[in-house]
Every structure is written in C-alpha cells, then in structure tokens.
Short mmCIF file of C-alpha atoms in Angstrom, two decimals:
data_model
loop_
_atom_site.label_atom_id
_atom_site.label_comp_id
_atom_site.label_asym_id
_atom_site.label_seq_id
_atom_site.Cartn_x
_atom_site.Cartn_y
_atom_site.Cartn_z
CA UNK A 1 98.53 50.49 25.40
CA UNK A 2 102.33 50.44 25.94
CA UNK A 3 105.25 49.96 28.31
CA UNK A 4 107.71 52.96 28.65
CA UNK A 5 110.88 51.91 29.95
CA UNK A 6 113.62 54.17 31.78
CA UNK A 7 116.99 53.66 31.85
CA UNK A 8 119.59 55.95 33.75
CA UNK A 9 123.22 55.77 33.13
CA UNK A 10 126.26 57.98 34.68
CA UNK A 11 128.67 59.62 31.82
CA UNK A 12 131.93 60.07 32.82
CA UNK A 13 134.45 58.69 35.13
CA UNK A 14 133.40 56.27 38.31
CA UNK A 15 131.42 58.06 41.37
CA UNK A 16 134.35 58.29 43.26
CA UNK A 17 136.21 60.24 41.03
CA UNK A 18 133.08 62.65 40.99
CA UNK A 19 133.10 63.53 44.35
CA UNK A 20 133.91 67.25 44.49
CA UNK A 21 132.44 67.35 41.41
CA UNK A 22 129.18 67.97 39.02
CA UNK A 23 127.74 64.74 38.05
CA UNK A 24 126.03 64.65 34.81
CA UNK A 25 123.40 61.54 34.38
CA UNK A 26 122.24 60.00 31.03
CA UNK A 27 118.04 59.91 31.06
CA UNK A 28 116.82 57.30 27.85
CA UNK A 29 113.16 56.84 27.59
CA UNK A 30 112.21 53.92 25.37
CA UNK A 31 108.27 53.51 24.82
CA UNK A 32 107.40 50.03 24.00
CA UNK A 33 103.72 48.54 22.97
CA UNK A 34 101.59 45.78 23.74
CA UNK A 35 103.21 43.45 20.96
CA UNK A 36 106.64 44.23 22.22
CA UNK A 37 107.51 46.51 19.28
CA UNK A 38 110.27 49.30 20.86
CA UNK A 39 110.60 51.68 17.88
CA UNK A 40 110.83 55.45 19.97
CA UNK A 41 113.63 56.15 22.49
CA UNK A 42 114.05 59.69 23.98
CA UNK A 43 117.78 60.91 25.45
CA UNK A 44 118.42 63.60 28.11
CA UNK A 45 120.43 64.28 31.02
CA UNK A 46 120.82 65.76 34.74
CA UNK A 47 123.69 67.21 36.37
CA UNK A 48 123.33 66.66 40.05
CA UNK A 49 126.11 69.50 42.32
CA UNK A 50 128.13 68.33 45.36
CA UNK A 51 127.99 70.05 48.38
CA UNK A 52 130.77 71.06 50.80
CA UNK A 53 131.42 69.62 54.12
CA UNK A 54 131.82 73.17 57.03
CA UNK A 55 134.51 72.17 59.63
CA UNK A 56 137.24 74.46 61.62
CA UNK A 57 138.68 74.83 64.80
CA UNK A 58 138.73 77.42 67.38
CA UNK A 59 142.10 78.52 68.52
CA UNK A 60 142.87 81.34 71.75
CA UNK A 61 145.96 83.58 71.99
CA UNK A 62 146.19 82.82 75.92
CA UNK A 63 145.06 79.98 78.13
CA UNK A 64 143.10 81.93 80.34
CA UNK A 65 142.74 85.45 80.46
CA UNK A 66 140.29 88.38 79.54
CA UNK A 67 139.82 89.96 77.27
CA UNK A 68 140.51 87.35 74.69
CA UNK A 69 141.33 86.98 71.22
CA UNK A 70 139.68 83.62 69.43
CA UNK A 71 140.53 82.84 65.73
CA UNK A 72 139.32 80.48 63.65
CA UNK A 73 141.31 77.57 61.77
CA UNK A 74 139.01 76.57 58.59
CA UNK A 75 139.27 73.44 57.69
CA UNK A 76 135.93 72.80 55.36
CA UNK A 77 136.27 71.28 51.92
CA UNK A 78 134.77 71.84 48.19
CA UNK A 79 133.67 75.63 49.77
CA UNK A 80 134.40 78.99 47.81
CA UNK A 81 132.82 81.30 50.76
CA UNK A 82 132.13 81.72 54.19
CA UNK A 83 129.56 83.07 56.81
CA UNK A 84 130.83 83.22 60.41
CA UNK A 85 128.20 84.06 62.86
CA UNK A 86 129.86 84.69 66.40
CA UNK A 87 127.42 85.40 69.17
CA UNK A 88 129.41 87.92 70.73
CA UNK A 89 127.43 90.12 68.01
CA UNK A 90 130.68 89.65 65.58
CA UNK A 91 130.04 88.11 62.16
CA UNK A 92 132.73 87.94 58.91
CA UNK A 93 132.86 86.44 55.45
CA UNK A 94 136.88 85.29 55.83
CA UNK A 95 138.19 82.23 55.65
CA UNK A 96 139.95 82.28 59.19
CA UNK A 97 138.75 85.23 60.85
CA UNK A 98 138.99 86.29 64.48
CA UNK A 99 137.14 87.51 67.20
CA UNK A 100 137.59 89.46 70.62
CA UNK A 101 135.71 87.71 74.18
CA UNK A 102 135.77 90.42 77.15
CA UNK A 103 133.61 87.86 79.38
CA UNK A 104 134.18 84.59 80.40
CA UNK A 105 131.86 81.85 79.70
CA UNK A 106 130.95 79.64 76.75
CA UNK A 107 130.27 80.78 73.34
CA UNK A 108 128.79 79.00 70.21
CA UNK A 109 130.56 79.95 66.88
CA UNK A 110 128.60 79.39 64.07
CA UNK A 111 129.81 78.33 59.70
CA UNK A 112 128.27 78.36 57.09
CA UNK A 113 130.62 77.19 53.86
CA UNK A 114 128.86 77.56 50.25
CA UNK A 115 130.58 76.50 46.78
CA UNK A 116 130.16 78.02 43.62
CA UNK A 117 126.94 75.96 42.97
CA UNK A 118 125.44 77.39 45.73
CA UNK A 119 125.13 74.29 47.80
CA UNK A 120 125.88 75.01 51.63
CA UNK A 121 126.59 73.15 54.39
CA UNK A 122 126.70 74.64 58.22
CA UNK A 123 128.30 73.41 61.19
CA UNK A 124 128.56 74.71 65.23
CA UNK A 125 131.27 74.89 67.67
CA UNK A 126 130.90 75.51 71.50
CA UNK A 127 134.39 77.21 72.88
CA UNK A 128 134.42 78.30 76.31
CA UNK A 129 136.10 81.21 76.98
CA UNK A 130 137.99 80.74 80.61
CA UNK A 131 139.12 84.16 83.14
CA UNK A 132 141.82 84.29 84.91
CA UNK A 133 141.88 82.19 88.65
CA UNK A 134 142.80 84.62 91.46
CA UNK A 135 142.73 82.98 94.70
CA UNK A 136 140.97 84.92 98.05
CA UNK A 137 139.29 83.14 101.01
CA UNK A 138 138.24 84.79 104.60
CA UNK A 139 138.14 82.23 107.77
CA UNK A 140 135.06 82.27 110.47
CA UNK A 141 137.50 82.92 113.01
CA UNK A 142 141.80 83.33 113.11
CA UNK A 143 142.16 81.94 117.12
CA UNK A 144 139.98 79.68 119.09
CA UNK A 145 140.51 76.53 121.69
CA UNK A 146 140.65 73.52 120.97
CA UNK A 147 138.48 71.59 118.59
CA UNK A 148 138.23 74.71 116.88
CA UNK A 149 135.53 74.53 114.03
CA UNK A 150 136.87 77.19 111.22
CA UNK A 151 134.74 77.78 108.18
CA UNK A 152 136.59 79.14 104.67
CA UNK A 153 134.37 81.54 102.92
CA UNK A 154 136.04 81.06 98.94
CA UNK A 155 136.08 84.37 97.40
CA UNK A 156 138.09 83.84 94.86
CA UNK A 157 137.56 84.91 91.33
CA UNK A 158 137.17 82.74 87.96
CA UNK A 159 137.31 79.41 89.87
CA UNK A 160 135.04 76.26 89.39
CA UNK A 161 137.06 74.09 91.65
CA UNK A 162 138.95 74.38 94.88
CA UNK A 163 141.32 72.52 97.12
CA UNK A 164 141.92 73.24 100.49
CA UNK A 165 145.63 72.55 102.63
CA UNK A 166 146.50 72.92 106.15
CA UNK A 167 150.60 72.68 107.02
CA UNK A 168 150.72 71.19 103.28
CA UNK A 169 147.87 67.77 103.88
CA UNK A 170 145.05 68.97 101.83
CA UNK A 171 141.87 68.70 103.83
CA UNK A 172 138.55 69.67 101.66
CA UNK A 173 137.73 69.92 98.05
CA UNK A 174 134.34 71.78 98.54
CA UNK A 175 134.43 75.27 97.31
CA UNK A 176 134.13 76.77 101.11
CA UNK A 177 136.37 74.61 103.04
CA UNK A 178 135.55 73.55 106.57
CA UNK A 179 137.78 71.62 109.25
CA UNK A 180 138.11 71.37 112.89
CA UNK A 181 141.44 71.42 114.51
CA UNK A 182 142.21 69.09 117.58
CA UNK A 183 145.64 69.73 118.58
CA UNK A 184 147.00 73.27 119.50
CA UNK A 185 149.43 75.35 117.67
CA UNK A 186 149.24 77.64 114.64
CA UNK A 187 148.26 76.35 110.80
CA UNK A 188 149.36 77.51 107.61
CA UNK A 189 146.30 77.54 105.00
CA UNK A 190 146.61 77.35 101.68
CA UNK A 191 143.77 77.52 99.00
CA UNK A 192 144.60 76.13 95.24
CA UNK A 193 141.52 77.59 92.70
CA UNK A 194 141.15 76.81 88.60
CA UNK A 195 139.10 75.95 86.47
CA UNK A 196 138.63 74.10 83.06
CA UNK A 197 141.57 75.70 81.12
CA UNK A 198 143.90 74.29 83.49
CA UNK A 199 145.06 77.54 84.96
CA UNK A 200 145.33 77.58 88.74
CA UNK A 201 145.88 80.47 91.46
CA UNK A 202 147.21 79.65 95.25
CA UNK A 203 146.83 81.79 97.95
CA UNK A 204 148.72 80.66 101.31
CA UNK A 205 148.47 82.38 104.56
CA UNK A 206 151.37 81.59 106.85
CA UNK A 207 150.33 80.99 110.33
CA UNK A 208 146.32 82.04 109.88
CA UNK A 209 144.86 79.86 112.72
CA UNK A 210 146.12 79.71 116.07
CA UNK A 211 144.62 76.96 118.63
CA UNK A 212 144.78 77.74 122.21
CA UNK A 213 145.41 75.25 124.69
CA UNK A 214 141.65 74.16 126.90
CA UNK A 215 142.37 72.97 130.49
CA UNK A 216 141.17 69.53 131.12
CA UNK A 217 138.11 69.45 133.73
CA UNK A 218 137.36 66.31 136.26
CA UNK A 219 136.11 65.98 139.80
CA UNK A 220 134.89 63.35 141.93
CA UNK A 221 132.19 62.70 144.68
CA UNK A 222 130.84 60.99 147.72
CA UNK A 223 128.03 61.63 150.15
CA UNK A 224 128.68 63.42 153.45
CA UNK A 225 127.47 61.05 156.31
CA UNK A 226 128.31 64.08 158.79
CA UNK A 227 125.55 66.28 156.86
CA UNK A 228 121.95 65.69 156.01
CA UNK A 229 121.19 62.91 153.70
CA UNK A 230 121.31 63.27 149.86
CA UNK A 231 124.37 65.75 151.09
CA UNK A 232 127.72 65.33 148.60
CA UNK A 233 130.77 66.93 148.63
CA UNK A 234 132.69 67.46 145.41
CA UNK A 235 135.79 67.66 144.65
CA UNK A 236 137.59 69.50 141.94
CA UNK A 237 140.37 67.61 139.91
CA UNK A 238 140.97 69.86 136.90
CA UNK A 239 143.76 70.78 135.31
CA UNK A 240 146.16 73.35 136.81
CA UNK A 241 145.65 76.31 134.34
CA UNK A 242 142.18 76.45 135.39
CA UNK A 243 140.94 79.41 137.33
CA UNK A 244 137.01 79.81 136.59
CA UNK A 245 135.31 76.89 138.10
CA UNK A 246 130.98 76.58 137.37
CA UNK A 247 129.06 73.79 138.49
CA UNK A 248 125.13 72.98 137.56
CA UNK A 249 123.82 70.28 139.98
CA UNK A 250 120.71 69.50 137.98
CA UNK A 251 118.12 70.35 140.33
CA UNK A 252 118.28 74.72 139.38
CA UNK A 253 120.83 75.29 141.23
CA UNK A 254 124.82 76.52 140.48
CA UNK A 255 127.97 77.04 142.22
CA UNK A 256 131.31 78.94 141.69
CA UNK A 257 133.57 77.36 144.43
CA UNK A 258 136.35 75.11 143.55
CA UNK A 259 135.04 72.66 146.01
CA UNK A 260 131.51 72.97 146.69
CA UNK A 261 128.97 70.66 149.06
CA UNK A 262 125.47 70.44 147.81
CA UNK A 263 122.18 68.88 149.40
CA UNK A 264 119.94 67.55 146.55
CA UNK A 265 115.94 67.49 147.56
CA UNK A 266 115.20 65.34 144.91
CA UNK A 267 114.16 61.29 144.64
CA UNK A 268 115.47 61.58 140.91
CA UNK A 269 119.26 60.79 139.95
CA UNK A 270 120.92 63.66 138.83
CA UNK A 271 123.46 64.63 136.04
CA UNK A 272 126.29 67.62 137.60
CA UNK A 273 128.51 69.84 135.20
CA UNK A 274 131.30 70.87 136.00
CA UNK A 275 132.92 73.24 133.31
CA UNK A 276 136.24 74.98 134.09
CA UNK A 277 138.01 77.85 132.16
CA UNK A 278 141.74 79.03 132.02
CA UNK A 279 142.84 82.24 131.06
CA UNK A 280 142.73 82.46 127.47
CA UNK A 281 138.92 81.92 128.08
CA UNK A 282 139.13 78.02 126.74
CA UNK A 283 136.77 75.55 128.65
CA UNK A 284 136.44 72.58 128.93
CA UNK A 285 133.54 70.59 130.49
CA UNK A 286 133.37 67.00 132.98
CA UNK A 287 129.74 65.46 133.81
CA UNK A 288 128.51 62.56 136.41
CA UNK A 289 125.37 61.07 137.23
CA UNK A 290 124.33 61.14 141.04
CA UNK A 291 122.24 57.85 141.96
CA UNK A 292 120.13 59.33 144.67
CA UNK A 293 118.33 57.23 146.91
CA UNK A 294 114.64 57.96 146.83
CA UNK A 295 113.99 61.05 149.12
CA UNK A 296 110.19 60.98 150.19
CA UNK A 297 109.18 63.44 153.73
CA UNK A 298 106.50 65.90 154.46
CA UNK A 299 106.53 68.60 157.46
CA UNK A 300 103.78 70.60 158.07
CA UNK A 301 105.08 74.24 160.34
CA UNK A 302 102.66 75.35 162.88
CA UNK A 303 102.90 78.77 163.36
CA UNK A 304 102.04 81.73 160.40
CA UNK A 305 103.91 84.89 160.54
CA UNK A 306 102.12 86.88 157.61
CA UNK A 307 104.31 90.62 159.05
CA UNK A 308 107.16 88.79 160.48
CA UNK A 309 110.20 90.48 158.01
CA UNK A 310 113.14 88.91 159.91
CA UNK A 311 111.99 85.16 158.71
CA UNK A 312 110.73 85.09 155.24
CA UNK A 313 109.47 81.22 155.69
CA UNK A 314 107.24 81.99 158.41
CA UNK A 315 104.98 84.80 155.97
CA UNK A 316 103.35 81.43 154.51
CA UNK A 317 102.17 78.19 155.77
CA UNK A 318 103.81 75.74 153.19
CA UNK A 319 104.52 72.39 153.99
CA UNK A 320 107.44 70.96 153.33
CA UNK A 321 108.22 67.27 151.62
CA UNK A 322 109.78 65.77 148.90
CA UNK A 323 108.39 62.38 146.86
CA UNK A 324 104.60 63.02 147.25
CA UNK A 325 101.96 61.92 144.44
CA UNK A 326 99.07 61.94 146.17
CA UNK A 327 98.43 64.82 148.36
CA UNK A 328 95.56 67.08 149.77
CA UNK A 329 95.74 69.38 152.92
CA UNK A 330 93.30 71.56 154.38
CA UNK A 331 93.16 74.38 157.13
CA UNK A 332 90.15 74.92 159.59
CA UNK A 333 89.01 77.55 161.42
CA UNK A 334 87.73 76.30 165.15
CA UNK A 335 84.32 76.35 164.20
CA UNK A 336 85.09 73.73 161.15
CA UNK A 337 84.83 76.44 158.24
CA UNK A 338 87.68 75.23 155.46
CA UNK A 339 89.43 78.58 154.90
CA UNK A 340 92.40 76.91 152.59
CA UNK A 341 93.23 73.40 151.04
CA UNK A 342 95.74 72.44 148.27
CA UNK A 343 96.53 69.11 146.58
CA UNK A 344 99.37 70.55 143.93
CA UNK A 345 102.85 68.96 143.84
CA UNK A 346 105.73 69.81 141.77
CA UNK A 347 107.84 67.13 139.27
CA UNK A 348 109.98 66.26 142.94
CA UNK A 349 106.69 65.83 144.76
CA UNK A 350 107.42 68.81 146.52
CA UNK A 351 104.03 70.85 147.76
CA UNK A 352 104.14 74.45 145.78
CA UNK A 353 100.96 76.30 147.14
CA UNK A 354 100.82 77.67 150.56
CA UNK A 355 98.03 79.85 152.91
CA UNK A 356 99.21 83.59 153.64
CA UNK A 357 96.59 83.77 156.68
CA UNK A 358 93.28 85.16 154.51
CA UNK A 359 90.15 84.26 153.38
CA UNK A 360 87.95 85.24 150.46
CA UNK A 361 90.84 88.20 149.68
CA UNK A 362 90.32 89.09 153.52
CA UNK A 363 92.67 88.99 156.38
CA UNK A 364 91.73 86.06 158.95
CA UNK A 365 92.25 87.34 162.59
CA UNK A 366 95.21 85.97 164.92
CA UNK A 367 94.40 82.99 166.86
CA UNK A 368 94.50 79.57 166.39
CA UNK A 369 93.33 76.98 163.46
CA UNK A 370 93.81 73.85 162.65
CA UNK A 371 95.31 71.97 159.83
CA UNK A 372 94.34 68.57 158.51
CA UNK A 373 96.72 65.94 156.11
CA UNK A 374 93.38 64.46 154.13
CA UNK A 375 96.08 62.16 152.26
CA UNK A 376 99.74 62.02 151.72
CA UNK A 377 101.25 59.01 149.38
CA UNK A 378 105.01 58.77 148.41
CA UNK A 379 106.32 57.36 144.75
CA UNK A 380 107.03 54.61 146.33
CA UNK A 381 103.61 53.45 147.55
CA UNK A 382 104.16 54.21 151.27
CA UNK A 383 101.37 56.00 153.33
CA UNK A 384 103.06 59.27 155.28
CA UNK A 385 102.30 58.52 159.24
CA UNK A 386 101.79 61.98 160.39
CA UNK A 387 103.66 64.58 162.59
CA UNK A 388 104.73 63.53 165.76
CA UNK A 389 103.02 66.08 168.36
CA UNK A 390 105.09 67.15 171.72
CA UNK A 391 104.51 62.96 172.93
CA UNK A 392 105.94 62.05 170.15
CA UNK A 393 102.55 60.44 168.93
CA UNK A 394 102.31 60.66 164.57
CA UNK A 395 99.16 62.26 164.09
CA UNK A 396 97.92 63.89 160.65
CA UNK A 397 96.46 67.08 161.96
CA UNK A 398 97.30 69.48 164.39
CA UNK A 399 97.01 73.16 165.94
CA UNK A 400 98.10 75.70 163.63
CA UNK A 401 98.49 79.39 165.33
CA UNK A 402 98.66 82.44 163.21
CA UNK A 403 100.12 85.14 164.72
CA UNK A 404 99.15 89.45 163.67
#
C-alpha cells in the first residue's frame, strides 16, 4: 500500500495577467509507498477558459414620445458575439443594435455575450418606454354659489402624476382634483400632468369657475302676548338681495311670508329654518331653537256633525289636547252600551283617533250620548280636572249630542 501525492502548479504568467485569458494548469502525480520510496511521477495539464462579463446600456432618440426608437450601447468585455432578445418580439446578433416601441410602458431587454470558447454570460435591463403627456380635465360644474364644491375629472393622456392650480396657488396633487371655493368671483384653473421621463403638459382654462354671490339669511323672535300662548312672531333680517323667503317651524308645518306668526302645539322645544334665496338662485340658510314652555290641555266638543260639509271639525268627535301620556275616553249610549273608546296619543300627546257617529260599521241614530274621560295624565305628572259644564263646575264626562 502507497501514498499518491498531487501537486498542481499554474504555467505561465501570474493570475492576474490571465484574466481574459486561457489558463493552462500543471497536474504531477507522484505515487509513493509504505517505506517512503517515491520512484513514479506522472505530468499533465488543464486549460481552464474565461468567460465574458454581458453589460450595455439602453439609449432613446426622444424623451418621451411614441413611437420610439431604443438602441443599445454594448459595453460587455472578453465577448466575440451577441444575442439580443427584445420583448417587443425583436431579436438581433449586433453588437449595438436597435429597436422600435409603438406603446408605452416598460420593457425588459435581454444579452447574451459568448467568446470564442464558447463561455457565455447573460445580463437584463428594464427600460421604460414613456408617451407623450397631453393635459385634459372636465369640472363637475363651471358656476355655482358660494362654497362651491367643484370636482376635476383628469383626462389627460400619458400622465402618472398631476398638480392642480387655481389663480396660480396650486391646490391638489391627486390625479382628480377637488376644492371648494369660499369667496366669489371667477378662477383660472390650470392642470400640470407628466410622468417619469420628466416631460410635462399644462392645460389652463382662463376664467373656468365663476362663484355667485349667496345672500346672507337671519331673523329674530319673541312670543306674541296679544295671541294665544306658544304664539311667536318672526321677523326676517336677511340680506337685501333676497327675494324667496321659506321657513320650516319644526312641528310639519312651512311658511313663505317674509314675516310670518306661528302658534306651536307642542310641549317640545323646537328648531325653525329659515332659508332665503336671491336671484341667481344662491341660498343661504339661518336656524334657532324655540324653548317652549310645556303645553299640556285637553277639550272634549259636544256636538257630532257626521253630514255637516260647511265645518269639517264637526264630521268627528276628536278631542282636542296637547301633553297627554296617559289617556282613555269612552262614549255611551243612554242605556250604558260603550259604542267607542280610544287611549292613542301622538309623540305631542295629542289624541289621533276620533268617533264618526257608528257602531259595528252601522250608523248610530241622532240623539244624545254621553262621553266619559276614564283618565287623562300630562308629561308633567298633573291629573287633567275635567270640562267645566255651563256652572262652570270641571267635570270629566258630559252630554254628547249627535246630530243626522
């Protein structure tokens, strides 16, 4: 049994002088036995290639722009030949070839460099390939009042970033521009688009947006002691220019005067708007609150008029109050037979169902009845006395007469 020994040594010059070149290494095999004895020694060699290094730059005849011519600037090393792969479907063996883009967007150029040893080396390069900006935008509206909200719709072309000016003070950099213009007069808008070549379009519209003067609503209030309680008169303090007047006193009901008086039948404070209009159809809107004393009051008529067409209020027996929460009335015949009873209140306390003079779908006969307050409680924990009678005597029921 033996050792074998390998030894490698490089012929030639230093590695560095070898590096574009073939390198040839020195193989000795030296066999040596168990005493030590060396007496057979082999020599051979290997020559080892280099391989070239792929590199090159991408160049464009314009900035921005389609269609577009690209060529290449090769700059590999120790390479004899070349295998461009474009994947715009081009492909060429040069050594700076070029190649035509009719769309924007990014493209990855492919190189593959081989040397006369066949060795390769590849490399990539992304290149985006950049249209031309061409600025267009369409507003949500051209004249308003104002505070006039105006929404840019960006149409333009070729452009991944925007900036928005109004009067020259740029405003938005989102690509649909939005702003809302306090004062009144007309604005110039401008709209700057490009994108990452550095090209840029502007598209300025002098005098776009026009904001119309609104008139400037107000009013005031007190309570007419002359009228029936809860009774205000208001009093219109607007602006000059205004000519439509609309107010909305909270309780369903609306007026168009200039100075109207209104009787709220409510126990619940109330919020009035009062929204004027001038004559380029701006508005503009003032609102109070009403602190209303609590309203509470129930009247029961006495006489049903179920054909009488001159008074409406008399086709229905329907108590009147205001400020109920506990409530249940009840209508007798004079033999004690219950023909009607209701307990249901609206949100005032207001009662909301009343008798029309039948019975079981059938039409009572004239004469007289009698109707009967079981219970009657106000919001605010008071008892309701009862109707005072011709003595002036509060009592909780009394003669009702229907009339055919």
């Amino acid at each position: 049994m033996g050792l074998w020994r390998w030894e490698y040594r490089c012929r030639g010059e230093s590695w560095q002088s070898h590096l574009h070149n073939e390198w040839l290494f020195d193989i000795t095999l030296t066999g040596t036995d168990i005493y030590g004895c060396s007496n057979d020694t082999v020599f051979s060699f290997i020559e080892v290639y280099p391989v070239p290094e792929a590199s090159f730059e991408a160049v464009s005849n314009v900035q921005c722009g389609i269609p577009q011519e690209v060529c290449m600037v090769n700059t590999s090393s120790g390479a004899a030949g070349f295998d461009w792969n474009f994947d715009n479907g081009d492909i060429s063996e040069e050594n700076n070839p070029c190649t035509d883009y009719t769309v924007a967007g990014t493209y990855q150029i492919e190189l593959v460099a081989q040397n006369q040893y066949l060795c390769e080396d590849m490399t990539t390069l992304e290149f985006n390939v950049y249209g031309e900006p061409s600025a267009d935008f369409e507003p949500s509206q051209l004249v308003g009042c104002e505070d006039l909200n105006v929404v840019f719709t960006n149409l333009s072309d070729y452009g991944e970033f925007a900036t928005w000016f109004f009067n020259g003070i740029p405003f938005d950099t989102s690509w649909n521009g939005e702003i809302t213009f306090n004062d009144t007069g007309f604005y110039q808008i401008t709209l700057v688009v490009g994108n990452g070549s550095g090209c840029i379009d502007t598209l300025q519209l002098a005098d776009s947006i026009q904001v119309l003067p609104s008139p400037i609503a107000g009013f005031t209030f007190e309570e007419d002691e002359t009228a029936w309680p809860t009774t205000y008169q208001f009093t219109d303090l607007s602006s000059p220019d205004a000519i439509i007047f609309w107010w909305d006193f909270d309780d369903g009901n609306t007026s168009s005067e200039i100075d109207p008086r209104h009787r709220f039948l409510s126990s619940f404070d109330k919020e009035v708007v009062h929204v004027v209009i001038n004559q380029s159809g701006c508005p503009d809107t003032a609102i109070a609150f009403i602190d209303l004393d609590q309203l509470i009051g129930l009247f029961i008529p006495n006489i049903l008029e179920p054909e009488n067409t001159s008074y409406q209020e008399k086709q229905l027996f329907l108590p009147k109050g205001i400020g109920l929460v506990d409530y249940h009335i009840a209508v007798y015949a004079r033999n004690g037979e219950l023909v009607w009873e209701s307990t249901e209140l609206d949100a005032e306390g207001m009662p909301t169902q009343g008798w029309d003079g039948t019975f079981r779908s059938e039409r009572l006969p004239g004469g007289v009845y009698v109707w009967k307050v079981h219970k009657a409680r106000y919001r605010n924990g008071q008892e309701w006395r009862g109707m005072a009678d011709e003595n002036g005597v509060p009592r909780k029921s009394n003669f009702l007469y229907l009339i055919r």
